[in-house]
PDB file of C-alpha atoms and ligand atoms in Angstrom:
ATOM      1  CA  MET A  20      17.493  15.472 -26.259  1.00 69.00           C
ATOM      2  CA  PRO A  21      15.333  12.490 -25.227  1.00 78.00           C
ATOM      3  CA  ALA A  22      11.667  12.468 -26.187  1.00 88.00           C
ATOM      4  CA  PRO A  23       9.133  13.022 -23.404  1.00 93.00           C
ATOM      5  CA  LEU A  24       7.447   9.912 -21.983  1.00 95.00           C
ATOM      6  CA  THR A  25       3.863   9.680 -20.803  1.00 97.00           C
ATOM      7  CA  THR A  26       2.225   7.317 -18.342  1.00 97.00           C
ATOM      8  CA  PRO A  27      -0.811   7.109 -16.084  1.00 98.00           C
ATOM      9  CA  ALA A  28       0.340   7.869 -12.530  1.00 98.00           C
ATOM     10  CA  ILE A  29      -0.850   8.357  -8.953  1.00 98.00           C
ATOM     11  CA  VAL A  30       0.550  11.216  -6.893  1.00 97.00           C
ATOM     12  CA  LEU A  31       1.943   9.678  -3.698  1.00 97.00           C
ATOM     13  CA  ARG A  32       3.457  12.773  -2.093  1.00 95.00           C
ATOM     14  CA  SER A  33       4.554  16.258  -2.992  1.00 93.00           C
ATOM     15  CA  TRP A  34       6.576  18.856  -1.156  1.00 93.00           C
ATOM     16  CA  SER A  35       7.962  22.339  -1.753  1.00 92.00           C
ATOM     17  CA  PHE A  36      11.438  22.749  -3.119  1.00 92.00           C
ATOM     18  CA  GLY A  37      13.070  26.145  -3.005  1.00 91.00           C
ATOM     19  CA  GLU A  38      11.072  29.279  -3.752  1.00 90.00           C
ATOM     20  CA  SER A  39       8.956  28.086  -6.609  1.00 90.00           C
ATOM     21  CA  ASP A  40       9.361  24.382  -7.351  1.00 92.00           C
ATOM     22  CA  LYS A  41       7.821  21.176  -6.103  1.00 94.00           C
ATOM     23  CA  ILE A  42       9.212  17.669  -5.813  1.00 95.00           C
ATOM     24  CA  VAL A  43       6.586  15.016  -6.472  1.00 96.00           C
ATOM     25  CA  SER A  44       6.662  11.276  -5.911  1.00 97.00           C
ATOM     26  CA  PHE A  45       4.509   9.236  -8.323  1.00 98.00           C
ATOM     27  CA  LEU A  46       3.567   5.613  -8.712  1.00 98.00           C
ATOM     28  CA  THR A  47       3.364   5.129 -12.471  1.00 98.00           C
ATOM     29  CA  GLU A  48       1.902   2.367 -14.573  1.00 97.00           C
ATOM     30  CA  SER A  49       4.878   1.857 -16.853  1.00 95.00           C
ATOM     31  CA  HIS A  50       7.945   3.164 -14.953  1.00 95.00           C
ATOM     32  CA  GLY A  51       7.332   2.099 -11.352  1.00 95.00           C
ATOM     33  CA  LYS A  52       7.956   4.769  -8.770  1.00 96.00           C
ATOM     34  CA  LEU A  53       9.337   8.088 -10.005  1.00 96.00           C
ATOM     35  CA  ARG A  54      10.367  11.278  -8.284  1.00 96.00           C
ATOM     36  CA  GLY A  55      10.214  14.414 -10.347  1.00 95.00           C
ATOM     37  CA  ILE A  56      10.682  18.134 -10.169  1.00 94.00           C
ATOM     38  CA  ALA A  57       7.875  20.455 -11.241  1.00 93.00           C
ATOM     39  CA  LYS A  58       9.548  23.758 -12.077  1.00 91.00           C
ATOM     40  CA  GLY A  59       7.552  26.803 -11.094  1.00 87.00           C
ATOM     41  CA  ALA A  60       4.705  24.696  -9.662  1.00 87.00           C
ATOM     42  CA  LYS A  61       4.390  26.939  -6.602  1.00 82.00           C
ATOM     43  CA  ARG A  62       4.287  30.127  -8.655  1.00 79.00           C
ATOM     44  CA  SER A  63       2.150  29.235 -11.632  1.00 72.00           C
ATOM     45  CA  ARG A  64      -1.081  27.611 -10.513  1.00 69.00           C
ATOM     46  CA  LYS A  65      -2.211  27.404 -14.111  1.00 74.00           C
ATOM     47  CA  ARG A  66       0.479  25.088 -15.354  1.00 77.00           C
ATOM     48  CA  PHE A  67      -0.193  22.186 -13.010  1.00 82.00           C
ATOM     49  CA  ALA A  68      -3.620  23.223 -11.695  1.00 76.00           C
ATOM     50  CA  ASN A  69      -4.379  20.800  -8.834  1.00 79.00           C
ATOM     51  CA  SER A  70      -2.758  17.843 -10.493  1.00 87.00           C
ATOM     52  CA  LEU A  71       0.145  17.547  -8.031  1.00 91.00           C
ATOM     53  CA  GLU A  72      -2.031  16.943  -4.969  1.00 92.00           C
ATOM     54  CA  PRO A  73      -1.639  13.564  -3.223  1.00 94.00           C
ATOM     55  CA  PHE A  74      -4.062  10.755  -4.208  1.00 96.00           C
ATOM     56  CA  SER A  75      -4.743  12.270  -7.677  1.00 96.00           C
ATOM     57  CA  LEU A  76      -4.832  10.038 -10.733  1.00 97.00           C
ATOM     58  CA  VAL A  77      -3.004  11.853 -13.539  1.00 97.00           C
ATOM     59  CA  ASN A  78      -1.429  11.524 -16.929  1.00 97.00           C
ATOM     60  CA  LEU A  79       2.214  12.358 -16.385  1.00 97.00           C
ATOM     61  CA  ARG A  80       4.492  13.681 -19.143  1.00 96.00           C
ATOM     62  CA  PHE A  81       8.163  13.757 -18.209  1.00 96.00           C
ATOM     63  CA  LEU A  82      11.740  13.807 -19.402  1.00 95.00           C
ATOM     64  CA  ASP A  83      14.061  11.195 -17.950  1.00 91.00           C
ATOM     65  CA  ARG A  84      17.504  12.685 -18.235  1.00 78.00           C
ATOM     66  CA  THR A  85      19.385  11.195 -15.322  1.00 74.00           C
ATOM     67  CA  ALA A  86      19.010   8.366 -12.851  1.00 75.00           C
ATOM     68  CA  GLY A  87      17.716  10.814 -10.228  1.00 87.00           C
ATOM     69  CA  LEU A  88      14.772  13.175 -10.536  1.00 93.00           C
ATOM     70  CA  VAL A  89      12.736  13.276 -13.739  1.00 95.00           C
ATOM     71  CA  PHE A  90      11.698  16.619 -15.188  1.00 95.00           C
ATOM     72  CA  ILE A  91       7.914  16.996 -15.082  1.00 95.00           C
ATOM     73  CA  GLN A  92       6.739  18.618 -18.318  1.00 93.00           C
ATOM     74  CA  GLY A  93       3.030  18.252 -17.761  1.00 92.00           C
ATOM     75  CA  CYS A  94       0.575  16.609 -15.451  1.00 93.00           C
ATOM     76  CA  GLU A  95      -3.033  16.327 -16.468  1.00 94.00           C
ATOM     77  CA  LEU A  96      -5.741  15.377 -13.997  1.00 94.00           C
ATOM     78  CA  VAL A  97      -7.603  12.199 -14.925  1.00 96.00           C
ATOM     79  CA  GLN A  98      -9.515  11.684 -11.686  1.00 94.00           C
ATOM     80  CA  VAL A  99      -9.654  13.346  -8.293  1.00 93.00           C
ATOM     81  CA  PHE A 100     -10.820  11.108  -5.474  1.00 96.00           C
ATOM     82  CA  LYS A 101     -12.577  13.968  -3.719  1.00 95.00           C
ATOM     83  CA  ARG A 102     -13.864  12.083  -0.698  1.00 96.00           C
ATOM     84  CA  LEU A 103     -10.338  10.969   0.235  1.00 96.00           C
ATOM     85  CA  THR A 104      -9.602  14.445   1.577  1.00 94.00           C
ATOM     86  CA  ALA A 105     -13.073  15.129   3.003  1.00 95.00           C
ATOM     87  CA  THR A 106     -12.614  13.551   6.453  1.00 94.00           C
ATOM     88  CA  LEU A 107      -9.667  12.745   8.736  1.00 94.00           C
ATOM     89  CA  ASP A 108     -10.640   9.078   8.606  1.00 95.00           C
ATOM     90  CA  LYS A 109     -10.331   8.965   4.803  1.00 96.00           C
ATOM     91  CA  ILE A 110      -7.126  11.034   4.817  1.00 96.00           C
ATOM     92  CA  ALA A 111      -5.572   8.611   7.343  1.00 96.00           C
ATOM     93  CA  HIS A 112      -6.496   5.588   5.214  1.00 97.00           C
ATOM     94  CA  ALA A 113      -5.473   7.117   1.875  1.00 97.00           C
ATOM     95  CA  SER A 114      -2.155   8.234   3.413  1.00 97.00           C
ATOM     96  CA  TYR A 115      -1.571   4.694   4.660  1.00 97.00           C
ATOM     97  CA  PHE A 116      -2.358   3.177   1.230  1.00 98.00           C
ATOM     98  CA  THR A 117      -0.030   5.599  -0.568  1.00 98.00           C
ATOM     99  CA  GLU A 118       2.760   5.127   1.984  1.00 97.00           C
ATOM    100  CA  LEU A 119       2.491   1.351   1.505  1.00 98.00           C
ATOM    101  CA  ALA A 120       2.634   1.844  -2.273  1.00 98.00           C
ATOM    102  CA  ASP A 121       5.684   4.043  -1.807  1.00 97.00           C
ATOM    103  CA  VAL A 122       7.647   1.606   0.366  1.00 96.00           C
ATOM    104  CA  LEU A 123       6.678  -1.577  -1.520  1.00 97.00           C
ATOM    105  CA  SER A 124       7.337  -0.354  -5.079  1.00 95.00           C
ATOM    106  CA  ASN A 125      10.649   0.121  -6.842  1.00 92.00           C
ATOM    107  CA  GLU A 126      11.905   3.077  -8.828  1.00 92.00           C
ATOM    108  CA  ARG A 127      11.729   2.644 -12.603  1.00 92.00           C
ATOM    109  CA  ASP A 128      10.440  -0.908 -12.237  1.00 92.00           C
ATOM    110  CA  GLU A 129       7.396  -1.510 -14.437  1.00 93.00           C
ATOM    111  CA  ASN A 130       4.621  -3.235 -12.464  1.00 96.00           C
ATOM    112  CA  PRO A 131       1.214  -2.458 -14.005  1.00 97.00           C
ATOM    113  CA  ALA A 132      -0.602  -4.938 -11.731  1.00 97.00           C
ATOM    114  CA  LEU A 133       0.712  -3.170  -8.627  1.00 97.00           C
ATOM    115  CA  PHE A 134      -0.287   0.194 -10.109  1.00 98.00           C
ATOM    116  CA  ALA A 135      -3.808  -1.117 -10.852  1.00 97.00           C
ATOM    117  CA  HIS A 136      -4.134  -2.461  -7.283  1.00 97.00           C
ATOM    118  CA  VAL A 137      -3.188   0.905  -5.747  1.00 98.00           C
ATOM    119  CA  ARG A 138      -5.525   2.785  -8.107  1.00 98.00           C
ATOM    120  CA  ASN A 139      -8.367   0.351  -7.254  1.00 97.00           C
ATOM    121  CA  GLY A 140      -7.578   0.726  -3.556  1.00 98.00           C
ATOM    122  CA  LEU A 141      -7.917   4.511  -3.652  1.00 98.00           C
ATOM    123  CA  ALA A 142     -11.101   4.260  -5.759  1.00 97.00           C
ATOM    124  CA  PHE A 143     -12.532   1.767  -3.245  1.00 97.00           C
ATOM    125  CA  LEU A 144     -11.696   4.027  -0.282  1.00 97.00           C
ATOM    126  CA  ASP A 145     -13.240   6.966  -2.106  1.00 97.00           C
ATOM    127  CA  ALA A 146     -16.536   5.144  -2.663  1.00 97.00           C
ATOM    128  CA  ASN A 147     -16.879   3.051   0.515  1.00 96.00           C
ATOM    129  CA  GLU A 148     -16.719   3.175   4.286  1.00 93.00           C
ATOM    130  CA  THR A 149     -13.250   2.488   5.644  1.00 92.00           C
ATOM    131  CA  SER A 150     -12.740  -0.920   7.256  1.00 92.00           C
ATOM    132  CA  GLU A 151     -10.103  -3.330   8.500  1.00 93.00           C
ATOM    133  CA  VAL A 152     -11.123  -5.775   5.759  1.00 96.00           C
ATOM    134  CA  ALA A 153     -10.199  -3.211   3.101  1.00 96.00           C
ATOM    135  CA  ILE A 154      -6.907  -2.444   4.858  1.00 97.00           C
ATOM    136  CA  ALA A 155      -5.906  -6.100   5.270  1.00 97.00           C
ATOM    137  CA  TYR A 156      -6.881  -6.978   1.688  1.00 98.00           C
ATOM    138  CA  PHE A 157      -4.915  -4.011   0.359  1.00 98.00           C
ATOM    139  CA  GLU A 158      -1.867  -5.024   2.435  1.00 98.00           C
ATOM    140  CA  LEU A 159      -1.916  -8.703   1.500  1.00 97.00           C
ATOM    141  CA  LYS A 160      -2.382  -8.171  -2.239  1.00 97.00           C
ATOM    142  CA  LEU A 161       0.255  -5.445  -2.321  1.00 97.00           C
ATOM    143  CA  LEU A 162       2.720  -7.779  -0.549  1.00 97.00           C
ATOM    144  CA  SER A 163       2.057 -10.449  -3.127  1.00 96.00           C
ATOM    145  CA  LEU A 164       2.395  -8.022  -6.082  1.00 96.00           C
ATOM    146  CA  SER A 165       5.696  -6.721  -4.766  1.00 96.00           C
ATOM    147  CA  GLY A 166       7.202 -10.176  -4.279  1.00 96.00           C
ATOM    148  CA  TYR A 167       6.650 -10.651  -0.521  1.00 96.00           C
ATOM    149  CA  GLN A 168       3.675 -13.030  -0.570  1.00 96.00           C
ATOM    150  CA  PRO A 169       3.424 -14.583   2.902  1.00 97.00           C
ATOM    151  CA  GLY A 170       2.812 -18.340   3.314  1.00 96.00           C
ATOM    152  CA  LEU A 171      -0.545 -18.747   5.041  1.00 95.00           C
ATOM    153  CA  ASP A 172      -1.873 -22.234   4.410  1.00 91.00           C
ATOM    154  CA  HIS A 173       0.531 -24.382   6.398  1.00 93.00           C
ATOM    155  CA  CYS A 174       3.407 -24.162   8.876  1.00 96.00           C
ATOM    156  CA  ARG A 175       6.493 -22.746   7.153  1.00 96.00           C
ATOM    157  CA  ARG A 176       8.750 -25.105   9.091  1.00 96.00           C
ATOM    158  CA  CYS A 177       7.067 -28.506   9.462  1.00 96.00           C
ATOM    159  CA  ARG A 178       4.399 -28.107   6.724  1.00 95.00           C
ATOM    160  CA  ALA A 179       1.528 -29.009   9.095  1.00 94.00           C
ATOM    161  CA  GLY A 180      -1.842 -27.593   8.025  1.00 93.00           C
ATOM    162  CA  TRP A 181      -3.691 -25.383  10.511  1.00 91.00           C
ATOM    163  CA  ARG A 182      -7.173 -26.803   9.941  1.00 89.00           C
ATOM    164  CA  GLY A 183      -8.069 -29.147  12.776  1.00 86.00           C
ATOM    165  CA  ASN A 184      -4.702 -28.483  14.362  1.00 86.00           C
ATOM    166  CA  ALA A 185      -5.588 -26.966  17.717  1.00 79.00           C
ATOM    167  CA  GLY A 186      -3.380 -24.587  19.644  1.00 86.00           C
ATOM    168  CA  ARG A 187      -1.939 -21.147  19.262  1.00 90.00           C
ATOM    169  CA  TRP A 188      -0.602 -20.472  15.781  1.00 95.00           C
ATOM    170  CA  ASN A 189       1.578 -17.460  15.041  1.00 96.00           C
ATOM    171  CA  PHE A 190       2.719 -15.359  12.125  1.00 96.00           C
ATOM    172  CA  SER A 191       6.494 -15.351  11.926  1.00 97.00           C
ATOM    173  CA  LEU A 192       8.089 -12.229  10.467  1.00 95.00           C
ATOM    174  CA  ARG A 193      11.376 -14.042   9.941  1.00 95.00           C
ATOM    175  CA  ASP A 194       9.859 -17.100   8.224  1.00 96.00           C
ATOM    176  CA  GLY A 195       7.411 -14.999   6.197  1.00 96.00           C
ATOM    177  CA  GLY A 196       4.274 -16.904   7.128  1.00 96.00           C
ATOM    178  CA  VAL A 197       2.429 -18.968   9.705  1.00 96.00           C
ATOM    179  CA  LEU A 198       4.045 -21.329  12.209  1.00 97.00           C
ATOM    180  CA  CYS A 199       2.330 -24.111  14.165  1.00 96.00           C
ATOM    181  CA  PRO A 200       2.284 -23.991  17.999  1.00 94.00           C
ATOM    182  CA  GLY A 201       5.267 -26.355  18.226  1.00 95.00           C
ATOM    183  CA  CYS A 202       7.439 -24.503  15.696  1.00 95.00           C
ATOM    184  CA  SER A 203       6.658 -21.071  17.152  1.00 94.00           C
ATOM    185  CA  ALA A 204       7.244 -21.923  20.804  1.00 91.00           C
ATOM    186  CA  PHE A 205       9.815 -19.572  22.354  1.00 90.00           C
ATOM    187  CA  ARG A 206       9.781 -17.310  19.288  1.00 91.00           C
ATOM    188  CA  ARG A 207       9.661 -13.609  20.094  1.00 90.00           C
ATOM    189  CA  GLU A 208       9.280 -12.052  16.658  1.00 89.00           C
ATOM    190  CA  VAL A 209       5.864 -13.593  16.047  1.00 94.00           C
ATOM    191  CA  ALA A 210       2.351 -12.141  15.936  1.00 92.00           C
ATOM    192  CA  PRO A 211      -0.434 -14.344  17.346  1.00 91.00           C
ATOM    193  CA  LEU A 212      -3.162 -15.635  15.052  1.00 94.00           C
ATOM    194  CA  SER A 213      -6.378 -17.196  16.333  1.00 93.00           C
ATOM    195  CA  PRO A 214      -8.051 -19.920  14.189  1.00 92.00           C
ATOM    196  CA  SER A 215     -10.542 -17.294  13.089  1.00 94.00           C
ATOM    197  CA  ALA A 216      -7.739 -14.917  12.024  1.00 95.00           C
ATOM    198  CA  LEU A 217      -6.079 -17.746  10.043  1.00 95.00           C
ATOM    199  CA  GLU A 218      -9.353 -18.355   8.254  1.00 95.00           C
ATOM    200  CA  PHE A 219      -9.821 -14.636   7.647  1.00 97.00           C
ATOM    201  CA  MET A 220      -6.398 -14.404   6.008  1.00 96.00           C
ATOM    202  CA  GLU A 221      -7.051 -17.451   3.871  1.00 95.00           C
ATOM    203  CA  GLU A 222     -10.262 -15.832   2.620  1.00 96.00           C
ATOM    204  CA  LEU A 223      -8.407 -12.582   1.913  1.00 96.00           C
ATOM    205  CA  GLU A 224      -5.905 -14.502  -0.166  1.00 94.00           C
ATOM    206  CA  ARG A 225      -8.697 -16.146  -2.132  1.00 94.00           C
ATOM    207  CA  ALA A 226     -10.346 -12.843  -3.011  1.00 93.00           C
ATOM    208  CA  ASN A 227      -8.945 -11.845  -6.339  1.00 79.00           C
ATOM    209  CA  GLY A 228      -9.671  -8.579  -8.011  1.00 79.00           C
ATOM    210  CA  GLU A 229     -12.551  -7.347  -5.842  1.00 89.00           C
ATOM    211  CA  PHE A 230     -12.368  -5.935  -2.326  1.00 95.00           C
ATOM    212  CA  PRO A 231     -13.946  -8.769  -0.257  1.00 96.00           C
ATOM    213  CA  VAL A 232     -16.496  -6.709   1.693  1.00 93.00           C
ATOM    214  CA  HIS A 233     -18.355  -9.878   2.719  1.00 94.00           C
ATOM    215  CA  LEU A 234     -15.464 -10.702   5.084  1.00 96.00           C
ATOM    216  CA  SER A 235     -16.656  -7.998   7.487  1.00 95.00           C
ATOM    217  CA  SER A 236     -18.744 -10.803   9.019  1.00 96.00           C
ATOM    218  CA  PHE A 237     -15.527 -12.141  10.617  1.00 97.00           C
ATOM    219  CA  PRO A 238     -15.107 -11.242  14.327  1.00 96.00           C
ATOM    220  CA  ALA A 239     -13.429  -7.870  14.937  1.00 95.00           C
ATOM    221  CA  ASP A 240     -10.539  -9.573  16.788  1.00 94.00           C
ATOM    222  CA  ALA A 241      -9.771 -11.815  13.812  1.00 95.00           C
ATOM    223  CA  ARG A 242      -9.743  -8.894  11.364  1.00 95.00           C
ATOM    224  CA  ARG A 243      -7.492  -6.898  13.652  1.00 95.00           C
ATOM    225  CA  GLU A 244      -5.048  -9.765  14.232  1.00 95.00           C
ATOM    226  CA  GLY A 245      -4.826 -10.279  10.463  1.00 96.00           C
ATOM    227  CA  HIS A 246      -4.136  -6.598   9.790  1.00 95.00           C
ATOM    228  CA  LEU A 247      -1.567  -6.332  12.606  1.00 95.00           C
ATOM    229  CA  ALA A 248       0.333  -9.432  11.445  1.00 95.00           C
ATOM    230  CA  LEU A 249       0.527  -8.014   7.905  1.00 97.00           C
ATOM    231  CA  LEU A 250       1.517  -4.544   9.126  1.00 96.00           C
ATOM    232  CA  ARG A 251       4.310  -5.988  11.270  1.00 95.00           C
ATOM    233  CA  PHE A 252       5.458  -8.158   8.352  1.00 96.00           C
ATOM    234  CA  ILE A 253       5.602  -5.124   6.037  1.00 97.00           C
ATOM    235  CA  GLN A 254       7.587  -3.120   8.597  1.00 96.00           C
ATOM    236  CA  TYR A 255       9.922  -6.060   9.075  1.00 95.00           C
ATOM    237  CA  GLN A 256      10.508  -6.326   5.305  1.00 95.00           C
ATOM    238  CA  ILE A 257      11.223  -2.621   4.795  1.00 95.00           C
ATOM    239  CA  GLY A 258      13.181  -2.289   8.041  1.00 96.00           C
ATOM    240  CA  LYS A 259      11.303   0.698   9.424  1.00 96.00           C
ATOM    241  CA  GLU A 260       7.990   1.800  10.911  1.00 96.00           C
ATOM    242  CA  LEU A 261       5.304   3.264   8.707  1.00 96.00           C
ATOM    243  CA  LYS A 262       4.571   6.860   9.665  1.00 94.00           C
ATOM    244  CA  SER A 263       0.904   6.718   8.770  1.00 94.00           C
ATOM    245  CA  ALA A 264       0.102   3.441  10.621  1.00 93.00           C
ATOM    246  CA  PRO A 265      -0.558   4.936  14.091  1.00 90.00           C
ATOM    247  CA  PHE A 266      -3.218   7.267  12.628  1.00 90.00           C
ATOM    248  CA  LEU A 267      -5.241   4.313  11.394  1.00 86.00           C
ATOM    249  CA  ASP A 268      -5.836   3.140  14.959  1.00 77.00           C
ATOM    250  CA  ALA A 269      -7.855   6.235  15.750  1.00 73.00           C
ATOM    251  CA  PHE A 270     -10.388   5.232  13.115  1.00 67.00           C
ATOM    252  CA  SER A 271     -10.404   1.437  13.312  1.00 60.00           C
ATOM    253  CA  THR A 272     -13.802  -0.158  12.928  1.00 50.00           C
TER     254      THR A 272
HETATM  255 ZN1  LIG B  30       5.348 -26.454  12.469  1.00 66.04          ZN
END
């Protein structure tokens, strides 16, 4: 019989399983993404209290017996981000952040920096107004922590820098970064980036550790272009559309 393991974790999703159980997807600090079964979670409210609700920060105790589902022995609430479920706007954003964490993390792959970024992202959303700056920063840093860092400072093909290089630059999904006007001519899989959007993304990349709220001074178009390029890049990398992305549009600021 293996010994139980414990780790800080964030509840990404949970759903009913059979009459009385729940399946829960977690992002953990020391075991990457895990899916587990919580026996009797629907029947006994006492055992798991509210600790299996999405966006909760918990201490997870589990048994890892097979390569599939882990057996959830206990789940203790560490922090509830209460405001994340208070309005539709916050729910839409928190659902987007957790879906991104779900698709860009790997099962049983320890990545404490990625875990810390997702935890900080939910804490930031809980305490602040939602914004495209927060979304784009969350996306870009998560891409970099999961090994998909896009190249933003010069053309991925000819190495030309974008500063002082007039014309329409684009973000290429296939090349994983920006392309100069010449190298992106006739390309269809690209997202346009104005000079202001290029600068916005460079500033996002520079911000390290703190959500760069000062970047809200960038024009709305630049922030939106940056977010859309990153969203399309993420969807290209995972090969599917994110379910929660369309709901963000209703609340974009
Ligand atoms: Zn080029």
